Amino acid sequence: MFRKIGFHRAASKDPQSSEKRDTDNVDLIRRPQFAPRASSDTSDAFLNKLPEHGGDHGNHQRKTSNADPGGEASDLPSISPLHARTLDQLGLHLVHDIHDAVCDIVFVHGLGGSAMKTWSWKRDTAHFWPAWLCNDQELYKTRVFTFGYNSNFKGGGNNLNITDFAKDLLFHLLAFSQDESQPIGGRPIIFVAHSMGGLVVKKAYIVGRHDPKFSSIIAQVYSVLFLATPHRGSQYAKTLNKILSTLPMGPPPKAYVASLDAQSEALQDINEQFRTICQDLVLFSFWETSKVSFGLTKAQSHVMEGTCQWITQRPDLRAWIEGLSNPQASNVFWLVGLPATGKTTLSSTIIKHLQSLGKSCQYNFFSSGHQSKRTAAYCLRSIATQLAITNAEFRAVLSAMHEETGVAFTSLDQDFKVVWEKIFKGIILKMRFRQPLYWVLDAVDEADQHSLLVSHLTNMQPISPIGVFFASRPVKVPPLLYRNVPPVILFLAENDTYDDIHTYVQRSVEFLLPDNQQTQIDVTQQILEKSSGCFLWVRLVLENLEHNWHTEDDIRRVLTEVPQGMESLYTRMLAKVQEQSSQVRAMAERILTWAACAWRPLSIPELAVALQPDFTGFIRLEATVVDICGHFVSVDNSRVSIIHMTAREFLLKGGIEHSPFINHREAHTHIAETCLRYLSSNEWRRVFGRLQRPLDFSKKDTRQNRLLLAEEGHPFLGYATRYWAFHVSKAHISSQALIKTLQKFLDRYCLSWIEAIALSQNLRYLIRSAQYLKVYVKWMSRIKGPDPFDSPLNLTFFPEQTATVIKSWANEFVRVVGKFGSNLVQCPSSIHTLIPLFCPRGSMIGKVYASDRERALAVSGLPHDEWNDCIASVDIGGDLTASEVLAGDTYFLVLVGSVGNVFMWYADTYQSARVIQHQEYVNLMALDGSQTLLATAGTQTYRIWAVSTGDEIYRIQRIEQESTAAIAFGVKVSEFLVGLDDCSVTTYDLNTTAPVSAFRPLNPLPLVQSCPKVVVFSPDRRKVAAAWRGKPPVVWDMTAHPAQQPQQIRMARYTNGLNPETLQWLPDGDSLLILCHNTLIIEWRLYDEEQIEHSHIQLREMAISQDGNFLLTSDHVGSMSVWLFPRLSLVYRLVNENEYIRRLTFSPDGQRFYDIRGSVCNVWEPDVLIRADEESLEDQSSIGDLSAATEPVIRSDESSQCPITALASDSADHYFSVGRDDGTVVIQDAVDGKRIRKVYSHSSTSAVISVLWSASGLYMVSGDDSGCIITKRLKVKGEAQWGVYPVLDIRLNECVQQFLFSHDEELLLVSTETTDYVWNTKTKAEICRRRWDSKPGRRWIAHPLEPSLLIWIDPEEVHTYTWSTLERIDLPQNPSDTLTPGHSSSKKVVQWITLTENKQNIVFETLPSAGHTSTRPYSGLHLKSLSTSDLGRQHPRTVSSDCMADLAERVRRLIGTYKDTIVFLDHDCWVCTWRIESVVLDVKRHFFLPRDWLNSGTLQMAVLNRQGTFFCPKYGDVAIVRGGLRL
């Protein structure tokens, strides 16, 4: 029913309010549709009956008005004006009655509110939403009341307090109970209380509990919903009463307002009493966690009535507003003005004007003082959020995309390109809105990527008209828009705002000097003469005058001493600061340091902590900040910020005659040290431990920000956690104090910091911190000097070693996210208990936090001391060959063209998502820009698929005879381009699937008769390039006439001709990379006619990142390299010597890359790609030389080792054996994984696919993929000495599927798809064999009670057979009975089978039979158990209970049994146990596996022995996890 703004539930203590936390995000999915205003009921009430995710509740939506142009009409019940006036009076009023009500809901308003308007949209009682509850499917059987009391602080006479209001509420509840046939108190009561109303309800509950008259009613109170209730009081209470007391004709101060003060004894008494009696109540507290004002409220608060209206009357502005539908009119209006001339105020005036006209207007105010809010991506999210609030259709589409893809678009999760492509280009620009949209962007020049933002907004081609209003300082304005018309530009002149400034000054002076008209005129004139059109200068002068107006000399001195111009004024303001006492001056400097250099404005509670320990014991810090900082700062909504960006520049850079007051390097050094010292405490682990949730297997992770709960009592925690590394990157690199503080933090406390990040549910802060540390390291690397220290962990030594250690920590943070990200979010405390053990021994976490500690869990077997850059591998099946790979933000896709299938995996968990089946040979696939559509090109059809569901959306029948050479989605959302091998290009309209245009060059090349080898479209889809073997590549402009001559590379310098293999457009579309057969690579710059050759790369395949900064290549032996583009200097190389890499691609963010080799797709994440955004994170001057100084990283590819293909463990937990791809079978130590000896070998050309070690350890049997079976008898002769004796060496026509020894190990069963064999290990002779008529997917297991028998289990049947003859004995033998188990029509196979340790149950799993074993979809998995006590029955039956069915949905891979539990890997990669026949909720999670262990092929070989030791192959090694099931 309600959107949760902030959420806190308490069973035994009073919910406490929370101010806005450190949520810099505009979260398009999780943000509430209408957020509360925390100030009071005098503002618009926040609750509004809106369907969640765009759906309907009871098929109703709210009514709309001109104030809500994006809404939709509805038939919701309305309140008549007369009835509304009646309900809005004081007292208790029944809103909705029903005879068999299940509960009573009572709404109680807050300060300045009323019974009706508080709960009405826009305070319009026609939209009184509690009346709509009668139509809600879940709440229609409730009675609804609203209670009104006199809380109007603007009125006079009333001096009641909260206790009076509480008693009034109780009396009205009691009166209704006595007068009505259905009294209140006969059913549960739920209070919904806003603002001060929450305190009224709490006091009423306290009074009612102790008063017999009301106790029966209070006993029925079930729940209270607090909406923005100031449980701890409000810092504005005293201010409000002061205002009331000083107004000449205003009302007197209010007792109930005084009760809201944070220091109020009455408030503290209410909280203390309520805390002790609320144990039986269900309490919810909703508060703002993300602001929804988007900056407009503050801007509009500075607009004086009667000013700024001139701009709305301008003909050019009116023409812009009304002319959007005219293609000849400009859709861009640009307001240009000097700093502090009122552009923000004018922008807010434009917004109010558009809203008054009923237009759909969205806006964004860039803020230089808030690093997140100055990003272009934040601007896009802000616009989209506002549009989602007001437009139900867009909200529904956006929510559906989130539900389908999981993409949330928070400020750290997505960059500008992703938000633009997915939301704007993918949704907004495609939608037809009922009216034009207007976007107002103020201070666009302060955006981090303002040119990129402007370029996209001025060149977009929406279906519905969209007007854009820019306001900025003088910047370069695009001369033409996509309509080929110039923007409307208004240069703000001094005379434009003169009347506004005059009105502002005149009214302010009249207020300050009400009794002397001539003085008013003189003062006004003098201020106007010096203002030069600068609003900020005028404001500061008036603020100065406000405190110095008592005598004419005071006024004269102010006007004389205040200099003209902002810099001179700032100089005088600074002099005032410096004239204070040394203690006050130091305090002011510290406050200005935080205000000027903080990532975002700090709140008063945050600042109070940040100033410690130097300054403490503030009586009222907010007043202190205003008084001592010389008007440089303002405090708005408890946030301390610099008054204007020019003031920040003055403090940090100084003026012409003034040096900087704040050294920004020293400032950031101090802030960084403060944050690090704050985080360096053992207390945080205890604080976070109280916030940990149990690993509830039955519920999905709700992704709640639990760090907010910790911030309630520790206001500075959020800021320090998120932004310490930002300040380190800006700090003095020579500060030894900072380095020592950083050392202490990293060596002792950084795991608790990582835990805090995980509690916030946003690991991007961890990545960003790593980026900032890398910037710091780059600066440090410039220092040269002696090496006075030799400790490898001491950060106070020689700068080069210091830089190396810090960089290692930065890489460590990236690796933690890449390997353990999803599990860390689920279980933040695992950073202490699990993750250090899975880190390599040589990693920083491994050395500092995992060594020399006794733990129940031990991990061994992996010899590598460094992180591996491969974070996942997936296998499509050994019989299939991948032909293409694409990567998106949510999925990555692999094409198997021979069968027409596209395999999709999730990009974050690497789990299989779905398989798209084109059912034709497919040679090409392509994603659209928003990654929501996939195109595949088959031999007969082109098909378009919805990526999120796999559904076919469009199908285009092919009519051409030519082969398809290229496909792509067009610039327009409905276009689809097809390039054929005759160089023609056809554009289809996806809505009609019909061709709409065609480009066919009249003469491709005079001397070329063959088809081109490659055809590619430019990124803007305006050009097409083609290349032939032995011929020069050519480029056509598809917007020009087909008779044009193509642009052709100059061939004079290539005497032997060119043999182009691949063409690759650079992202700008102006250059083309040409890969030639001789590995020469040519960069062809089309417009410069320049050709740059690079012969040192030696590549076979290549891909370029979407930002054009990196080139990824592979050579002929499988080594991959990453090159910095355009220099083509090597930054990373992964050495491999025996792998053929077919295709490569980058992830959209360029931080990962993918390769396909045969049937395997690998995912790589080198730390060199997790790079700092140097344009925003460090000084611009450092970009070139710092990048050039980077040394390349050379690593070996672990996958080049001979892979393990089979694995078995002995029963004593001493050894395990592995079979490899080269045919060898090796015994290794089960403690440390070291190799002991090679037992024997199959053919070197055959891979061992199955190994079994008998229970006694005497026999080992293996089979390879050629059908060869080898059995050996083993004998331990001494330490690491084994005797190996031959038993069997046979070859079958099929590969083995299962080995099984009898109890006495005298007999060996070998099972293939069609035949079963039994051999005697003593006599080495075949005893019997049985061939079945079909392939039933069976498995065998030795009978646990009868040694002479074994059990056949298939997906449908269970039967008993004899070992000696393989004869079935559980049915009477009948000569006419020819039925064999092979006649089962099951399309499933038994994949895995085992006996529990107590021998009471046989557990097995069945899977769909289609596909390779490593890629069978686990969505069809079924778990079954067979009680061994039933084996004596003639027809034993398996058990597949509902509980096991529910469990199967959660199983990713069954591992084995341990004692009487089933052990499995769940979909979140946790190793779990479940006791058979218990409920699903009894599942226990023990430990998780790192992502790079999750190769879909090797995971099938994972083994669990009887002692609970877990073995998992990883390339050529085996990871051993010991003691994990005891956790």
Short mmCIF file of C-alpha atoms in Angstrom, two decimals, residues 1206-1475:
data_model
loop_
_atom_site.label_atom_id
_atom_site.label_comp_id
_atom_site.label_asym_id
_atom_site.label_seq_id
_atom_site.Cartn_x
_atom_site.Cartn_y
_atom_site.Cartn_z
CA ALA A 1206 37.71 -36.48 -13.40
CA LEU A 1207 38.06 -36.58 -9.61
CA ALA A 1208 37.64 -39.15 -6.83
CA SER A 1209 38.45 -39.22 -3.10
CA ASP A 1210 39.48 -42.09 -0.88
CA SER A 1211 37.32 -43.00 2.11
CA ALA A 1212 39.93 -42.14 4.76
CA ASP A 1213 40.36 -38.47 3.79
CA HIS A 1214 44.09 -39.01 3.17
CA TYR A 1215 44.28 -38.83 -0.62
CA PHE A 1216 42.33 -38.06 -3.75
CA SER A 1217 42.93 -38.97 -7.36
CA VAL A 1218 42.46 -36.93 -10.52
CA GLY A 1219 42.16 -37.83 -14.17
CA ARG A 1220 43.41 -35.29 -16.68
CA ASP A 1221 42.86 -34.27 -20.25
CA ASP A 1222 46.19 -35.86 -21.23
CA GLY A 1223 45.03 -39.29 -20.04
CA THR A 1224 47.05 -39.40 -16.79
CA VAL A 1225 45.65 -40.52 -13.44
CA VAL A 1226 47.43 -39.01 -10.42
CA ILE A 1227 47.21 -39.43 -6.64
CA GLN A 1228 47.45 -36.25 -4.57
CA ASP A 1229 47.53 -35.42 -0.86
CA ALA A 1230 44.12 -34.55 0.59
CA VAL A 1231 45.58 -32.06 3.07
CA ASP A 1232 47.62 -29.73 0.89
CA GLY A 1233 46.84 -31.01 -2.59
CA LYS A 1234 50.45 -31.83 -3.44
CA ARG A 1235 51.05 -34.45 -6.10
CA ILE A 1236 52.24 -37.81 -4.75
CA ARG A 1237 52.62 -39.93 -7.86
CA LYS A 1238 51.18 -40.74 -11.26
CA VAL A 1239 49.34 -44.05 -11.00
CA TYR A 1240 49.02 -44.85 -14.70
CA SER A 1241 48.07 -43.31 -18.03
CA HIS A 1242 45.49 -43.70 -20.74
CA SER A 1243 46.31 -42.65 -24.25
CA SER A 1244 47.73 -39.13 -24.37
CA THR A 1245 45.10 -38.25 -26.97
CA SER A 1246 42.21 -39.29 -24.71
CA ALA A 1247 40.76 -37.46 -21.72
CA VAL A 1248 39.87 -39.35 -18.55
CA ILE A 1249 36.16 -38.76 -17.95
CA SER A 1250 35.48 -40.93 -14.90
CA VAL A 1251 37.49 -42.12 -11.88
CA LEU A 1252 36.38 -44.25 -8.92
CA TRP A 1253 38.41 -45.23 -5.85
CA SER A 1254 37.03 -48.21 -3.96
CA ALA A 1255 36.02 -47.82 -0.30
CA SER A 1256 38.94 -49.92 0.95
CA GLY A 1257 41.40 -47.98 -1.18
CA LEU A 1258 42.60 -51.19 -2.89
CA TYR A 1259 41.19 -50.55 -6.35
CA MET A 1260 41.08 -47.63 -8.72
CA VAL A 1261 39.21 -47.65 -12.01
CA SER A 1262 39.02 -45.00 -14.72
CA GLY A 1263 37.52 -44.56 -18.18
CA ASP A 1264 38.38 -42.18 -21.00
CA ASP A 1265 36.45 -40.65 -23.86
CA SER A 1266 37.56 -43.34 -26.28
CA GLY A 1267 35.89 -46.15 -24.29
CA CYS A 1268 39.07 -47.47 -22.65
CA ILE A 1269 38.63 -48.83 -19.10
CA ILE A 1270 41.66 -49.34 -16.82
CA THR A 1271 41.55 -50.88 -13.35
CA LYS A 1272 44.52 -51.05 -10.97
CA ARG A 1273 45.10 -52.56 -7.54
CA LEU A 1274 46.97 -50.28 -5.16
CA LYS A 1275 49.13 -50.95 -2.14
CA VAL A 1276 50.81 -48.42 0.12
CA LYS A 1277 54.42 -49.48 0.65
CA GLY A 1278 55.64 -46.50 2.63
CA GLU A 1279 55.43 -42.75 2.83
CA ALA A 1280 54.61 -41.49 -0.68
CA GLN A 1281 55.37 -44.98 -2.04
CA TRP A 1282 52.70 -47.00 -3.79
CA GLY A 1283 52.56 -50.33 -5.49
CA VAL A 1284 50.37 -50.42 -8.60
CA TYR A 1285 49.22 -53.75 -10.07
CA PRO A 1286 47.16 -54.30 -13.24
CA VAL A 1287 43.61 -55.68 -13.04
CA LEU A 1288 41.70 -54.70 -16.18
CA ASP A 1289 42.53 -52.92 -19.41
CA ILE A 1290 39.63 -53.17 -21.85
CA ARG A 1291 38.02 -51.08 -24.54
CA LEU A 1292 34.26 -50.67 -25.08
CA ASN A 1293 32.29 -49.23 -27.95
CA GLU A 1294 30.83 -46.53 -25.71
CA CYS A 1295 32.06 -44.18 -23.05
CA VAL A 1296 31.46 -45.19 -19.49
CA GLN A 1297 28.71 -43.45 -17.52
CA GLN A 1298 29.16 -45.08 -14.11
CA PHE A 1299 31.48 -47.36 -12.13
CA LEU A 1300 30.29 -49.29 -9.07
CA PHE A 1301 32.09 -51.76 -6.77
CA SER A 1302 30.29 -54.45 -4.81
CA HIS A 1303 30.57 -54.42 -1.01
CA ASP A 1304 33.43 -56.91 -0.98
CA GLU A 1305 34.99 -55.18 -4.04
CA GLU A 1306 35.19 -58.49 -5.84
CA LEU A 1307 32.80 -57.31 -8.54
CA LEU A 1308 32.92 -54.16 -10.68
CA LEU A 1309 29.95 -52.79 -12.61
CA VAL A 1310 30.69 -50.73 -15.72
CA SER A 1311 27.64 -48.93 -17.10
CA THR A 1312 27.38 -47.28 -20.53
CA GLU A 1313 24.37 -45.73 -22.21
CA THR A 1314 23.11 -49.03 -23.66
CA THR A 1315 24.94 -51.83 -21.85
CA ASP A 1316 25.97 -52.85 -18.35
CA TYR A 1317 28.97 -55.13 -17.64
CA VAL A 1318 30.11 -56.95 -14.49
CA TRP A 1319 33.76 -57.99 -14.10
CA ASN A 1320 35.44 -59.99 -11.38
CA THR A 1321 38.44 -58.08 -9.98
CA LYS A 1322 40.02 -61.27 -8.67
CA THR A 1323 39.77 -63.42 -11.79
CA LYS A 1324 39.83 -60.40 -14.14
CA ALA A 1325 37.00 -62.01 -16.11
CA GLU A 1326 33.69 -60.69 -17.33
CA ILE A 1327 30.85 -62.22 -15.31
CA CYS A 1328 27.86 -60.99 -17.29
CA ARG A 1329 26.47 -58.20 -19.39
CA ARG A 1330 23.02 -56.84 -20.22
CA ARG A 1331 22.09 -54.67 -23.19
CA TRP A 1332 19.01 -52.52 -22.93
CA ASP A 1333 16.74 -51.57 -25.78
CA SER A 1334 16.98 -47.79 -25.28
CA LYS A 1335 18.75 -45.14 -23.26
CA PRO A 1336 16.76 -44.76 -20.06
CA GLY A 1337 19.13 -42.56 -18.04
CA ARG A 1338 19.60 -45.08 -15.23
CA ARG A 1339 21.98 -45.21 -12.29
CA TRP A 1340 23.01 -48.13 -10.08
CA ILE A 1341 23.76 -48.35 -6.38
CA ALA A 1342 24.80 -51.30 -4.22
CA HIS A 1343 22.03 -52.69 -2.05
CA PRO A 1344 22.74 -51.38 1.48
CA LEU A 1345 21.26 -54.50 3.16
CA GLU A 1346 21.93 -57.37 0.74
CA PRO A 1347 25.56 -57.60 -0.52
CA SER A 1348 24.55 -59.86 -3.42
CA LEU A 1349 22.13 -57.34 -4.86
CA LEU A 1350 22.27 -53.95 -6.49
CA ILE A 1351 19.53 -51.43 -7.23
CA TRP A 1352 18.52 -49.98 -10.55
CA ILE A 1353 17.09 -46.45 -10.33
CA ASP A 1354 15.78 -44.48 -13.27
CA PRO A 1355 13.52 -41.40 -13.27
CA GLU A 1356 10.40 -43.61 -13.23
CA GLU A 1357 11.29 -46.98 -11.68
CA VAL A 1358 13.27 -48.66 -8.94
CA HIS A 1359 14.19 -52.34 -9.26
CA THR A 1360 16.49 -54.86 -7.64
CA TYR A 1361 19.02 -56.95 -9.58
CA THR A 1362 21.59 -59.58 -8.75
CA TRP A 1363 25.29 -58.80 -9.05
CA SER A 1364 26.17 -62.14 -10.56
CA THR A 1365 23.64 -62.22 -13.42
CA LEU A 1366 22.06 -58.75 -13.63
CA GLU A 1367 18.73 -60.49 -13.38
CA ARG A 1368 15.78 -58.61 -11.99
CA ILE A 1369 14.35 -60.25 -8.87
CA ASP A 1370 11.71 -57.88 -7.51
CA LEU A 1371 8.95 -59.32 -9.79
CA PRO A 1372 8.01 -62.97 -10.35
CA GLN A 1373 9.76 -64.23 -13.46
CA ASN A 1374 7.26 -64.76 -16.25
CA PRO A 1375 8.37 -66.11 -19.62
CA SER A 1376 5.88 -63.85 -21.38
CA ASP A 1377 7.12 -60.87 -19.40
CA THR A 1378 9.55 -59.18 -21.78
CA LEU A 1379 9.29 -55.76 -20.19
CA THR A 1380 12.71 -54.38 -19.31
CA PRO A 1381 13.55 -51.14 -17.60
CA GLY A 1382 14.74 -49.82 -20.88
CA HIS A 1383 11.15 -49.33 -22.03
CA SER A 1384 10.77 -46.32 -19.75
CA SER A 1385 9.65 -43.36 -21.81
CA SER A 1386 11.26 -40.89 -19.48
CA LYS A 1387 13.06 -37.95 -21.07
CA LYS A 1388 15.13 -37.44 -17.95
CA VAL A 1389 18.27 -38.99 -16.60
CA VAL A 1390 19.43 -39.80 -13.12
CA GLN A 1391 22.43 -37.52 -12.84
CA TRP A 1392 23.61 -38.32 -9.34
CA ILE A 1393 22.91 -40.92 -6.65
CA THR A 1394 24.23 -41.63 -3.15
CA LEU A 1395 23.49 -43.41 0.12
CA THR A 1396 23.36 -41.48 3.37
CA GLU A 1397 25.95 -42.38 6.00
CA ASN A 1398 23.33 -43.93 8.30
CA LYS A 1399 22.19 -46.09 5.35
CA GLN A 1400 18.57 -45.09 5.86
CA ASN A 1401 18.01 -43.20 2.61
CA ILE A 1402 19.07 -43.33 -1.01
CA VAL A 1403 19.03 -39.84 -2.49
CA PHE A 1404 19.19 -39.07 -6.19
CA GLU A 1405 18.52 -36.27 -8.63
CA THR A 1406 16.99 -36.31 -12.09
CA LEU A 1407 17.59 -33.83 -14.86
CA PRO A 1408 16.35 -33.31 -18.42
CA SER A 1409 18.29 -35.61 -20.71
CA ALA A 1410 18.92 -33.02 -23.45
CA GLY A 1411 22.30 -31.43 -23.68
CA HIS A 1412 25.73 -32.00 -22.38
CA THR A 1413 26.01 -32.92 -18.70
CA SER A 1414 27.80 -29.69 -17.91
CA THR A 1415 25.07 -27.51 -19.35
CA ARG A 1416 21.86 -29.32 -18.52
CA PRO A 1417 19.37 -26.78 -17.16
CA TYR A 1418 18.90 -27.14 -13.44
CA SER A 1419 15.44 -25.66 -13.73
CA GLY A 1420 14.24 -29.19 -14.46
CA LEU A 1421 16.00 -30.76 -11.49
CA HIS A 1422 14.02 -33.11 -9.23
CA LEU A 1423 15.13 -34.55 -5.92
CA LYS A 1424 13.91 -37.90 -4.71
CA SER A 1425 14.70 -40.14 -1.78
CA LEU A 1426 14.18 -43.84 -1.23
CA SER A 1427 14.02 -45.25 2.25
CA THR A 1428 16.15 -48.39 2.50
CA SER A 1429 13.47 -49.94 4.71
CA ASP A 1430 11.24 -50.13 1.61
CA LEU A 1431 13.73 -52.15 -0.40
CA GLY A 1432 12.26 -55.39 0.88
CA ARG A 1433 8.94 -54.57 -0.73
CA GLN A 1434 8.07 -56.10 -4.04
CA HIS A 1435 7.53 -52.66 -5.57
CA PRO A 1436 9.74 -50.15 -3.77
CA ARG A 1437 8.69 -46.59 -4.40
CA THR A 1438 10.63 -43.38 -4.39
CA VAL A 1439 9.53 -40.38 -2.39
CA SER A 1440 9.44 -36.90 -3.87
CA SER A 1441 7.74 -34.84 -1.20
CA ASP A 1442 6.58 -31.27 -1.57
CA CYS A 1443 9.42 -30.30 0.70
CA MET A 1444 11.99 -31.89 -1.60
CA ALA A 1445 10.32 -30.25 -4.58
CA ASP A 1446 10.70 -26.86 -2.91
CA LEU A 1447 14.29 -27.70 -2.09
CA ALA A 1448 15.04 -28.65 -5.68
CA GLU A 1449 14.10 -25.16 -6.83
CA ARG A 1450 16.93 -23.82 -4.70
CA VAL A 1451 19.57 -26.35 -5.74
CA ARG A 1452 22.15 -25.42 -8.34
CA ARG A 1453 24.31 -28.53 -7.94
CA LEU A 1454 24.04 -31.54 -5.65
CA ILE A 1455 27.37 -32.34 -4.05
CA GLY A 1456 26.82 -35.34 -1.80
CA THR A 1457 25.61 -36.37 1.62
CA TYR A 1458 27.18 -35.75 4.98
CA LYS A 1459 25.92 -37.91 7.86
CA ASP A 1460 22.14 -37.70 7.50
CA THR A 1461 22.03 -34.47 5.45
CA ILE A 1462 22.02 -33.62 1.77
CA VAL A 1463 24.82 -31.26 0.75
CA PHE A 1464 24.27 -28.99 -2.23
CA LEU A 1465 25.32 -25.75 -3.85
CA ASP A 1466 22.51 -23.20 -4.02
CA HIS A 1467 21.99 -20.56 -6.67
CA ASP A 1468 23.94 -18.02 -4.64
CA CYS A 1469 26.91 -20.43 -4.59
CA TRP A 1470 26.61 -21.29 -0.90
CA VAL A 1471 27.40 -24.84 0.19
CA CYS A 1472 24.34 -25.86 2.18
CA THR A 1473 23.04 -28.85 4.12
CA TRP A 1474 19.49 -30.05 4.60
CA ARG A 1475 18.36 -32.78 6.93
#
